[in-house]
mmCIF file with all atom_site columns, C-alpha atoms in Angstrom:
data_model
loop_
_atom_site.group_PDB
_atom_site.id
_atom_site.type_symbol
_atom_site.label_atom_id
_atom_site.label_alt_id
_atom_site.label_comp_id
_atom_site.label_asym_id
_atom_site.label_entity_id
_atom_site.label_seq_id
_atom_site.pdbx_PDB_ins_code
_atom_site.Cartn_x
_atom_site.Cartn_y
_atom_site.Cartn_z
_atom_site.occupancy
_atom_site.B_iso_or_equiv
_atom_site.pdbx_formal_charge
_atom_site.auth_seq_id
_atom_site.auth_comp_id
_atom_site.auth_asym_id
_atom_site.auth_atom_id
_atom_site.pdbx_PDB_model_num
ATOM 1   C CA . ARG X 1 1   ? 71.562 -150.134 -46.765 1.00 0.00 ? 25  ARG X CA 1
ATOM 2   C CA . VAL X 1 2   ? 70.413 -152.495 -49.518 1.00 0.00 ? 26  VAL X CA 1
ATOM 3   C CA . TYR X 1 3   ? 72.386 -155.464 -50.725 1.00 0.00 ? 27  TYR X CA 1
ATOM 4   C CA . GLY X 1 4   ? 71.453 -157.162 -53.967 1.00 0.00 ? 28  GLY X CA 1
ATOM 5   C CA . ASP X 1 5   ? 69.316 -156.244 -56.917 1.00 0.00 ? 29  ASP X CA 1
ATOM 6   C CA . VAL X 1 6   ? 66.336 -153.971 -56.366 1.00 0.00 ? 30  VAL X CA 1
ATOM 7   C CA . GLY X 1 7   ? 63.703 -152.848 -58.829 1.00 0.00 ? 31  GLY X CA 1
ATOM 8   C CA . VAL X 1 8   ? 60.609 -150.688 -58.742 1.00 0.00 ? 32  VAL X CA 1
ATOM 9   C CA . MET X 1 9   ? 57.223 -151.807 -59.995 1.00 0.00 ? 33  MET X CA 1
ATOM 10  C CA . PHE X 1 10  ? 54.298 -149.402 -60.343 1.00 0.00 ? 34  PHE X CA 1
ATOM 11  C CA . PRO X 1 11  ? 50.840 -150.937 -59.688 1.00 0.00 ? 35  PRO X CA 1
ATOM 12  C CA . MET X 1 12  ? 47.470 -150.369 -61.346 1.00 0.00 ? 36  MET X CA 1
ATOM 13  C CA . VAL X 1 13  ? 48.826 -148.628 -64.415 1.00 0.00 ? 37  VAL X CA 1
ATOM 14  C CA . ALA X 1 14  ? 46.166 -147.701 -66.966 1.00 0.00 ? 38  ALA X CA 1
ATOM 15  C CA . ASP X 1 15  ? 48.207 -145.825 -69.602 1.00 0.00 ? 39  ASP X CA 1
ATOM 16  C CA . VAL X 1 16  ? 51.594 -144.443 -70.616 1.00 0.00 ? 40  VAL X CA 1
ATOM 17  C CA . GLY X 1 17  ? 50.961 -141.038 -69.028 1.00 0.00 ? 41  GLY X CA 1
ATOM 18  C CA . GLU X 1 18  ? 50.801 -142.648 -65.594 1.00 0.00 ? 42  GLU X CA 1
ATOM 19  C CA . VAL X 1 19  ? 54.133 -144.401 -66.166 1.00 0.00 ? 43  VAL X CA 1
ATOM 20  C CA . LEU X 1 20  ? 55.757 -141.163 -67.307 1.00 0.00 ? 44  LEU X CA 1
ATOM 21  C CA . ALA X 1 21  ? 54.443 -139.339 -64.219 1.00 0.00 ? 45  ALA X CA 1
ATOM 22  C CA . ALA X 1 22  ? 55.686 -142.103 -61.914 1.00 0.00 ? 46  ALA X CA 1
ATOM 23  C CA . ARG X 1 23  ? 59.082 -142.109 -63.608 1.00 0.00 ? 47  ARG X CA 1
ATOM 24  C CA . ARG X 1 24  ? 59.329 -138.326 -63.057 1.00 0.00 ? 48  ARG X CA 1
ATOM 25  C CA . LEU X 1 25  ? 58.732 -138.885 -59.347 1.00 0.00 ? 49  LEU X CA 1
ATOM 26  C CA . LEU X 1 26  ? 61.347 -141.629 -59.315 1.00 0.00 ? 50  LEU X CA 1
ATOM 27  C CA . GLU X 1 27  ? 63.821 -139.313 -61.044 1.00 0.00 ? 51  GLU X CA 1
ATOM 28  C CA . LYS X 1 28  ? 63.098 -136.610 -58.473 1.00 0.00 ? 52  LYS X CA 1
ATOM 29  C CA . ALA X 1 29  ? 63.868 -139.119 -55.687 1.00 0.00 ? 53  ALA X CA 1
ATOM 30  C CA . ARG X 1 30  ? 67.153 -140.016 -57.416 1.00 0.00 ? 54  ARG X CA 1
ATOM 31  C CA . GLU X 1 31  ? 68.084 -136.341 -57.609 1.00 0.00 ? 55  GLU X CA 1
ATOM 32  C CA . GLU X 1 32  ? 67.295 -135.910 -53.913 1.00 0.00 ? 56  GLU X CA 1
ATOM 33  C CA . LEU X 1 33  ? 69.526 -138.887 -53.062 1.00 0.00 ? 57  LEU X CA 1
ATOM 34  C CA . ALA X 1 34  ? 72.335 -137.474 -55.179 1.00 0.00 ? 58  ALA X CA 1
ATOM 35  C CA . SER X 1 35  ? 71.967 -134.037 -53.512 1.00 0.00 ? 59  SER X CA 1
ATOM 36  C CA . ALA X 1 36  ? 72.208 -135.680 -50.115 1.00 0.00 ? 60  ALA X CA 1
ATOM 37  C CA . GLY X 1 37  ? 75.316 -137.588 -51.185 1.00 0.00 ? 61  GLY X CA 1
ATOM 38  C CA . VAL X 1 38  ? 73.590 -140.963 -50.907 1.00 0.00 ? 62  VAL X CA 1
ATOM 39  C CA . ALA X 1 39  ? 75.034 -143.535 -53.295 1.00 0.00 ? 63  ALA X CA 1
ATOM 40  C CA . HIS X 1 40  ? 72.460 -145.254 -55.473 1.00 0.00 ? 64  HIS X CA 1
ATOM 41  C CA . GLY X 1 41  ? 72.405 -147.218 -58.672 1.00 0.00 ? 65  GLY X CA 1
ATOM 42  C CA . GLU X 1 42  ? 70.059 -147.623 -61.571 1.00 0.00 ? 66  GLU X CA 1
ATOM 43  C CA . LEU X 1 43  ? 66.803 -149.370 -60.813 1.00 0.00 ? 67  LEU X CA 1
ATOM 44  C CA . PRO X 1 44  ? 64.943 -151.583 -63.254 1.00 0.00 ? 68  PRO X CA 1
ATOM 45  C CA . VAL X 1 45  ? 61.441 -150.139 -63.571 1.00 0.00 ? 69  VAL X CA 1
ATOM 46  C CA . GLY X 1 46  ? 58.392 -152.273 -64.209 1.00 0.00 ? 70  GLY X CA 1
ATOM 47  C CA . ILE X 1 47  ? 54.640 -152.117 -64.038 1.00 0.00 ? 71  ILE X CA 1
ATOM 48  C CA . MET X 1 48  ? 51.772 -154.307 -63.016 1.00 0.00 ? 72  MET X CA 1
ATOM 49  C CA . VAL X 1 49  ? 49.299 -154.993 -65.805 1.00 0.00 ? 73  VAL X CA 1
ATOM 50  C CA . GLU X 1 50  ? 46.062 -155.342 -63.859 1.00 0.00 ? 74  GLU X CA 1
ATOM 51  C CA . VAL X 1 51  ? 43.513 -153.556 -66.030 1.00 0.00 ? 75  VAL X CA 1
ATOM 52  C CA . PRO X 1 52  ? 42.497 -154.222 -69.636 1.00 0.00 ? 76  PRO X CA 1
ATOM 53  C CA . SER X 1 53  ? 43.637 -150.789 -70.837 1.00 0.00 ? 77  SER X CA 1
ATOM 54  C CA . ALA X 1 54  ? 47.233 -151.569 -69.823 1.00 0.00 ? 78  ALA X CA 1
ATOM 55  C CA . ALA X 1 55  ? 47.102 -154.965 -71.507 1.00 0.00 ? 79  ALA X CA 1
ATOM 56  C CA . LEU X 1 56  ? 45.791 -153.404 -74.710 1.00 0.00 ? 80  LEU X CA 1
ATOM 57  C CA . LEU X 1 57  ? 48.476 -150.686 -74.608 1.00 0.00 ? 81  LEU X CA 1
ATOM 58  C CA . ALA X 1 58  ? 51.308 -153.088 -73.750 1.00 0.00 ? 82  ALA X CA 1
ATOM 59  C CA . GLN X 1 59  ? 53.397 -152.297 -76.831 1.00 0.00 ? 83  GLN X CA 1
ATOM 60  C CA . HIS X 1 60  ? 53.471 -148.617 -75.835 1.00 0.00 ? 84  HIS X CA 1
ATOM 61  C CA . LEU X 1 61  ? 54.059 -149.353 -72.157 1.00 0.00 ? 85  LEU X CA 1
ATOM 62  C CA . PHE X 1 62  ? 57.067 -151.565 -72.915 1.00 0.00 ? 86  PHE X CA 1
ATOM 63  C CA . ALA X 1 63  ? 58.787 -148.528 -74.425 1.00 0.00 ? 87  ALA X CA 1
ATOM 64  C CA . GLN X 1 64  ? 58.782 -146.996 -70.921 1.00 0.00 ? 88  GLN X CA 1
ATOM 65  C CA . VAL X 1 65  ? 59.626 -149.969 -68.680 1.00 0.00 ? 89  VAL X CA 1
ATOM 66  C CA . ASP X 1 66  ? 62.100 -152.806 -68.250 1.00 0.00 ? 90  ASP X CA 1
ATOM 67  C CA . PHE X 1 67  ? 59.608 -155.526 -67.319 1.00 0.00 ? 91  PHE X CA 1
ATOM 68  C CA . VAL X 1 68  ? 55.941 -156.269 -66.738 1.00 0.00 ? 92  VAL X CA 1
ATOM 69  C CA . SER X 1 69  ? 54.116 -158.444 -64.242 1.00 0.00 ? 93  SER X CA 1
ATOM 70  C CA . ILE X 1 70  ? 50.534 -159.357 -65.051 1.00 0.00 ? 94  ILE X CA 1
ATOM 71  C CA . GLY X 1 71  ? 48.333 -159.396 -61.950 1.00 0.00 ? 95  GLY X CA 1
ATOM 72  C CA . THR X 1 72  ? 45.788 -161.986 -63.009 1.00 0.00 ? 96  THR X CA 1
ATOM 73  C CA . ASN X 1 73  ? 43.432 -161.601 -60.052 1.00 0.00 ? 97  ASN X CA 1
ATOM 74  C CA . ASP X 1 74  ? 42.727 -157.939 -60.793 1.00 0.00 ? 98  ASP X CA 1
ATOM 75  C CA . LEU X 1 75  ? 42.994 -158.339 -64.574 1.00 0.00 ? 99  LEU X CA 1
ATOM 76  C CA . THR X 1 76  ? 40.343 -161.065 -64.432 1.00 0.00 ? 100 THR X CA 1
ATOM 77  C CA . GLN X 1 77  ? 38.054 -159.034 -62.186 1.00 0.00 ? 101 GLN X CA 1
ATOM 78  C CA . TYR X 1 78  ? 38.220 -155.937 -64.372 1.00 0.00 ? 102 TYR X CA 1
ATOM 79  C CA . THR X 1 79  ? 38.050 -157.795 -67.681 1.00 0.00 ? 103 THR X CA 1
ATOM 80  C CA . LEU X 1 80  ? 35.012 -159.825 -66.714 1.00 0.00 ? 104 LEU X CA 1
ATOM 81  C CA . ALA X 1 81  ? 33.319 -157.130 -64.566 1.00 0.00 ? 105 ALA X CA 1
ATOM 82  C CA . ALA X 1 82  ? 32.995 -159.654 -61.741 1.00 0.00 ? 106 ALA X CA 1
ATOM 83  C CA . ASP X 1 83  ? 34.027 -158.566 -58.254 1.00 0.00 ? 107 ASP X CA 1
ATOM 84  C CA . ARG X 1 84  ? 35.880 -161.534 -56.786 1.00 0.00 ? 108 ARG X CA 1
ATOM 85  C CA . THR X 1 85  ? 34.993 -160.362 -53.257 1.00 0.00 ? 109 THR X CA 1
ATOM 86  C CA . ASN X 1 86  ? 31.249 -160.515 -53.954 1.00 0.00 ? 110 ASN X CA 1
ATOM 87  C CA . ALA X 1 87  ? 30.045 -164.087 -53.417 1.00 0.00 ? 111 ALA X CA 1
ATOM 88  C CA . ARG X 1 88  ? 27.163 -163.602 -55.853 1.00 0.00 ? 112 ARG X CA 1
ATOM 89  C CA . VAL X 1 89  ? 29.408 -162.897 -58.862 1.00 0.00 ? 113 VAL X CA 1
ATOM 90  C CA . ALA X 1 90  ? 32.831 -164.227 -57.788 1.00 0.00 ? 114 ALA X CA 1
ATOM 91  C CA . PRO X 1 91  ? 32.374 -167.512 -59.703 1.00 0.00 ? 115 PRO X CA 1
ATOM 92  C CA . LEU X 1 92  ? 32.275 -165.467 -62.912 1.00 0.00 ? 116 LEU X CA 1
ATOM 93  C CA . ALA X 1 93  ? 35.820 -164.194 -62.250 1.00 0.00 ? 117 ALA X CA 1
ATOM 94  C CA . ASP X 1 94  ? 37.623 -167.163 -63.810 1.00 0.00 ? 118 ASP X CA 1
ATOM 95  C CA . ALA X 1 95  ? 41.151 -166.311 -64.965 1.00 0.00 ? 119 ALA X CA 1
ATOM 96  C CA . LEU X 1 96  ? 40.989 -169.121 -67.531 1.00 0.00 ? 120 LEU X CA 1
ATOM 97  C CA . HIS X 1 97  ? 38.360 -167.180 -69.461 1.00 0.00 ? 121 HIS X CA 1
ATOM 98  C CA . PRO X 1 98  ? 39.564 -166.825 -73.067 1.00 0.00 ? 122 PRO X CA 1
ATOM 99  C CA . ALA X 1 99  ? 39.244 -163.025 -72.897 1.00 0.00 ? 123 ALA X CA 1
ATOM 100 C CA . VAL X 1 100 ? 41.735 -162.921 -70.007 1.00 0.00 ? 124 VAL X CA 1
ATOM 101 C CA . LEU X 1 101 ? 44.055 -165.397 -71.752 1.00 0.00 ? 125 LEU X CA 1
ATOM 102 C CA . ARG X 1 102 ? 43.978 -163.299 -74.934 1.00 0.00 ? 126 ARG X CA 1
ATOM 103 C CA . LEU X 1 103 ? 45.004 -160.208 -72.959 1.00 0.00 ? 127 LEU X CA 1
ATOM 104 C CA . ILE X 1 104 ? 47.865 -162.177 -71.384 1.00 0.00 ? 128 ILE X CA 1
ATOM 105 C CA . ALA X 1 105 ? 48.908 -163.440 -74.819 1.00 0.00 ? 129 ALA X CA 1
ATOM 106 C CA . GLY X 1 106 ? 48.964 -159.882 -76.166 1.00 0.00 ? 130 GLY X CA 1
ATOM 107 C CA . VAL X 1 107 ? 51.127 -158.632 -73.313 1.00 0.00 ? 131 VAL X CA 1
ATOM 108 C CA . ALA X 1 108 ? 53.514 -161.579 -73.698 1.00 0.00 ? 132 ALA X CA 1
ATOM 109 C CA . GLU X 1 109 ? 53.809 -160.940 -77.434 1.00 0.00 ? 133 GLU X CA 1
ATOM 110 C CA . ALA X 1 110 ? 54.485 -157.234 -76.867 1.00 0.00 ? 134 ALA X CA 1
ATOM 111 C CA . GLY X 1 111 ? 57.152 -158.185 -74.340 1.00 0.00 ? 135 GLY X CA 1
ATOM 112 C CA . ARG X 1 112 ? 58.759 -160.625 -76.774 1.00 0.00 ? 136 ARG X CA 1
ATOM 113 C CA . ARG X 1 113 ? 58.871 -157.957 -79.485 1.00 0.00 ? 137 ARG X CA 1
ATOM 114 C CA . ALA X 1 114 ? 60.384 -155.463 -77.033 1.00 0.00 ? 138 ALA X CA 1
ATOM 115 C CA . GLY X 1 115 ? 62.920 -158.005 -75.760 1.00 0.00 ? 139 GLY X CA 1
ATOM 116 C CA . LYS X 1 116 ? 61.639 -157.673 -72.179 1.00 0.00 ? 140 LYS X CA 1
ATOM 117 C CA . TRP X 1 117 ? 60.348 -160.236 -69.734 1.00 0.00 ? 141 TRP X CA 1
ATOM 118 C CA . VAL X 1 118 ? 56.740 -160.734 -68.726 1.00 0.00 ? 142 VAL X CA 1
ATOM 119 C CA . GLY X 1 119 ? 55.780 -162.358 -65.461 1.00 0.00 ? 143 GLY X CA 1
ATOM 120 C CA . VAL X 1 120 ? 52.437 -163.507 -64.140 1.00 0.00 ? 144 VAL X CA 1
ATOM 121 C CA . CYS X 1 121 ? 51.382 -163.309 -60.512 1.00 0.00 ? 145 CYS X CA 1
ATOM 122 C CA . GLY X 1 122 ? 48.074 -164.025 -58.892 1.00 0.00 ? 146 GLY X CA 1
ATOM 123 C CA . ASP X 1 123 ? 46.199 -167.269 -58.491 1.00 0.00 ? 147 ASP X CA 1
ATOM 124 C CA . LEU X 1 124 ? 46.597 -168.253 -62.141 1.00 0.00 ? 148 LEU X CA 1
ATOM 125 C CA . ALA X 1 125 ? 50.401 -168.422 -61.884 1.00 0.00 ? 149 ALA X CA 1
ATOM 126 C CA . GLY X 1 126 ? 50.141 -171.054 -59.148 1.00 0.00 ? 150 GLY X CA 1
ATOM 127 C CA . ASP X 1 127 ? 47.547 -173.178 -60.929 1.00 0.00 ? 151 ASP X CA 1
ATOM 128 C CA . PRO X 1 128 ? 49.156 -176.367 -62.339 1.00 0.00 ? 152 PRO X CA 1
ATOM 129 C CA . LEU X 1 129 ? 46.397 -176.604 -64.939 1.00 0.00 ? 153 LEU X CA 1
ATOM 130 C CA . ALA X 1 130 ? 47.153 -173.087 -66.213 1.00 0.00 ? 154 ALA X CA 1
ATOM 131 C CA . ALA X 1 131 ? 50.951 -172.913 -65.879 1.00 0.00 ? 155 ALA X CA 1
ATOM 132 C CA . PRO X 1 132 ? 51.772 -174.771 -69.125 1.00 0.00 ? 156 PRO X CA 1
ATOM 133 C CA . VAL X 1 133 ? 49.315 -172.518 -70.983 1.00 0.00 ? 157 VAL X CA 1
ATOM 134 C CA . LEU X 1 134 ? 51.017 -169.411 -69.604 1.00 0.00 ? 158 LEU X CA 1
ATOM 135 C CA . VAL X 1 135 ? 54.388 -170.743 -70.742 1.00 0.00 ? 159 VAL X CA 1
ATOM 136 C CA . GLY X 1 136 ? 52.866 -171.509 -74.141 1.00 0.00 ? 160 GLY X CA 1
ATOM 137 C CA . LEU X 1 137 ? 51.554 -167.942 -74.345 1.00 0.00 ? 161 LEU X CA 1
ATOM 138 C CA . GLY X 1 138 ? 55.111 -166.657 -73.895 1.00 0.00 ? 162 GLY X CA 1
ATOM 139 C CA . VAL X 1 139 ? 55.177 -165.720 -70.216 1.00 0.00 ? 163 VAL X CA 1
ATOM 140 C CA . SER X 1 140 ? 58.759 -165.652 -68.861 1.00 0.00 ? 164 SER X CA 1
ATOM 141 C CA . GLU X 1 141 ? 58.147 -165.928 -65.125 1.00 0.00 ? 165 GLU X CA 1
ATOM 142 C CA . LEU X 1 142 ? 55.487 -167.286 -62.783 1.00 0.00 ? 166 LEU X CA 1
ATOM 143 C CA . SER X 1 143 ? 55.222 -165.861 -59.264 1.00 0.00 ? 167 SER X CA 1
ATOM 144 C CA . MET X 1 144 ? 53.424 -167.968 -56.655 1.00 0.00 ? 168 MET X CA 1
ATOM 145 C CA . ALA X 1 145 ? 53.410 -169.071 -53.055 1.00 0.00 ? 169 ALA X CA 1
ATOM 146 C CA . PRO X 1 146 ? 56.344 -171.413 -52.349 1.00 0.00 ? 170 PRO X CA 1
ATOM 147 C CA . SER X 1 147 ? 53.992 -174.247 -51.394 1.00 0.00 ? 171 SER X CA 1
ATOM 148 C CA . LEU X 1 148 ? 52.647 -174.306 -54.965 1.00 0.00 ? 172 LEU X CA 1
ATOM 149 C CA . LEU X 1 149 ? 56.052 -174.630 -56.641 1.00 0.00 ? 173 LEU X CA 1
ATOM 150 C CA . PRO X 1 150 ? 56.424 -178.432 -56.729 1.00 0.00 ? 174 PRO X CA 1
ATOM 151 C CA . GLU X 1 151 ? 53.103 -179.112 -58.447 1.00 0.00 ? 175 GLU X CA 1
ATOM 152 C CA . VAL X 1 152 ? 53.463 -176.212 -60.907 1.00 0.00 ? 176 VAL X CA 1
ATOM 153 C CA . LYS X 1 153 ? 57.038 -177.203 -61.684 1.00 0.00 ? 177 LYS X CA 1
ATOM 154 C CA . GLU X 1 154 ? 55.896 -180.766 -62.380 1.00 0.00 ? 178 GLU X CA 1
ATOM 155 C CA . ALA X 1 155 ? 53.091 -179.532 -64.668 1.00 0.00 ? 179 ALA X CA 1
ATOM 156 C CA . VAL X 1 156 ? 55.450 -177.323 -66.675 1.00 0.00 ? 180 VAL X CA 1
ATOM 157 C CA . ARG X 1 157 ? 58.088 -180.046 -66.983 1.00 0.00 ? 181 ARG X CA 1
ATOM 158 C CA . ALA X 1 158 ? 55.470 -182.526 -68.219 1.00 0.00 ? 182 ALA X CA 1
ATOM 159 C CA . VAL X 1 159 ? 55.108 -180.737 -71.569 1.00 0.00 ? 183 VAL X CA 1
ATOM 160 C CA . SER X 1 160 ? 57.529 -179.491 -74.198 1.00 0.00 ? 184 SER X CA 1
ATOM 161 C CA . LEU X 1 161 ? 57.492 -175.847 -75.227 1.00 0.00 ? 185 LEU X CA 1
ATOM 162 C CA . ALA X 1 162 ? 55.959 -176.848 -78.574 1.00 0.00 ? 186 ALA X CA 1
ATOM 163 C CA . GLU X 1 163 ? 53.181 -178.756 -76.765 1.00 0.00 ? 187 GLU X CA 1
ATOM 164 C CA . ALA X 1 164 ? 52.548 -175.814 -74.426 1.00 0.00 ? 188 ALA X CA 1
ATOM 165 C CA . GLN X 1 165 ? 52.343 -173.464 -77.411 1.00 0.00 ? 189 GLN X CA 1
ATOM 166 C CA . GLU X 1 166 ? 49.878 -175.775 -79.179 1.00 0.00 ? 190 GLU X CA 1
ATOM 167 C CA . VAL X 1 167 ? 47.653 -176.000 -76.096 1.00 0.00 ? 191 VAL X CA 1
ATOM 168 C CA . ALA X 1 168 ? 47.832 -172.214 -75.725 1.00 0.00 ? 192 ALA X CA 1
ATOM 169 C CA . ARG X 1 169 ? 46.797 -171.792 -79.360 1.00 0.00 ? 193 ARG X CA 1
ATOM 170 C CA . ARG X 1 170 ? 43.851 -174.113 -78.810 1.00 0.00 ? 194 ARG X CA 1
ATOM 171 C CA . VAL X 1 171 ? 42.590 -172.412 -75.628 1.00 0.00 ? 195 VAL X CA 1
ATOM 172 C CA . LEU X 1 172 ? 42.660 -169.033 -77.362 1.00 0.00 ? 196 LEU X CA 1
ATOM 173 C CA . GLY X 1 173 ? 40.052 -170.469 -79.737 1.00 0.00 ? 197 GLY X CA 1
ATOM 174 C CA . CYS X 1 174 ? 37.679 -171.345 -76.893 1.00 0.00 ? 198 CYS X CA 1
ATOM 175 C CA . TRP X 1 175 ? 34.640 -169.221 -76.031 1.00 0.00 ? 199 TRP X CA 1
ATOM 176 C CA . SER X 1 176 ? 34.279 -169.849 -72.279 1.00 0.00 ? 200 SER X CA 1
ATOM 177 C CA . ALA X 1 177 ? 36.317 -170.615 -69.183 1.00 0.00 ? 201 ALA X CA 1
ATOM 178 C CA . ALA X 1 178 ? 34.425 -173.897 -68.828 1.00 0.00 ? 202 ALA X CA 1
ATOM 179 C CA . GLN X 1 179 ? 35.482 -174.894 -72.341 1.00 0.00 ? 203 GLN X CA 1
ATOM 180 C CA . VAL X 1 180 ? 39.116 -173.968 -71.548 1.00 0.00 ? 204 VAL X CA 1
ATOM 181 C CA . ARG X 1 181 ? 39.042 -176.006 -68.325 1.00 0.00 ? 205 ARG X CA 1
ATOM 182 C CA . GLU X 1 182 ? 37.560 -178.997 -70.138 1.00 0.00 ? 206 GLU X CA 1
ATOM 183 C CA . LEU X 1 183 ? 40.216 -178.828 -72.846 1.00 0.00 ? 207 LEU X CA 1
ATOM 184 C CA . LEU X 1 184 ? 43.048 -178.494 -70.301 1.00 0.00 ? 208 LEU X CA 1
ATOM 185 C CA . THR X 1 185 ? 41.726 -181.302 -68.088 1.00 0.00 ? 209 THR X CA 1
ATOM 186 C CA . ARG X 1 186 ? 41.357 -183.608 -71.078 1.00 0.00 ? 210 ARG X CA 1
ATOM 187 C CA . ASN X 1 187 ? 44.823 -182.664 -72.343 1.00 0.00 ? 211 ASN X CA 1
ATOM 188 C CA . ARG X 1 188 ? 46.354 -183.272 -68.887 1.00 0.00 ? 212 ARG X CA 1
ATOM 189 C CA . GLN X 1 189 ? 44.749 -186.717 -68.699 1.00 0.00 ? 213 GLN X CA 1
ATOM 190 C CA . LEU X 1 190 ? 46.170 -187.627 -72.118 1.00 0.00 ? 214 LEU X CA 1
ATOM 191 C CA . GLY X 1 191 ? 49.670 -186.440 -71.113 1.00 0.00 ? 215 GLY X CA 1
#
């Protein structure tokens, strides 16, 4: 027996066809529950955006789901073609790379237009340097380890929404993760 709100989130989605297939399986499970006389309610359905194709198709994916969570660890790895488990190339997998941030911005904008929330999970969500940028990009929710909450909360509270949006606009104009980090560090020191 489940008490409280429950949702379903499909991982590693690459396109709309995969969401439609997963939703068919979910509907089949609902029918089986109904046939067995098991009470069940409606479930919010979401997806993980972890590959560039999903980020680029976000406007179409939002037509099929209730919410999206961006998995920044995988999205970074696949966007930058840098396996984070390989010590020789892992340093290249920096989630503050402008290409990754632009994909996040696109998903957040698609979510805003669809009237649906966009969360971010992965290391980037718990990074106090990045959190205000994510808010400025339009992300609705940050998911992180509880131990990271105080510092991230402090970083987000330290800036207004307008300031976060301005910083986000500026980092999207950068050409490297190092340039983004420099800009954010300098901005944090000024604040």
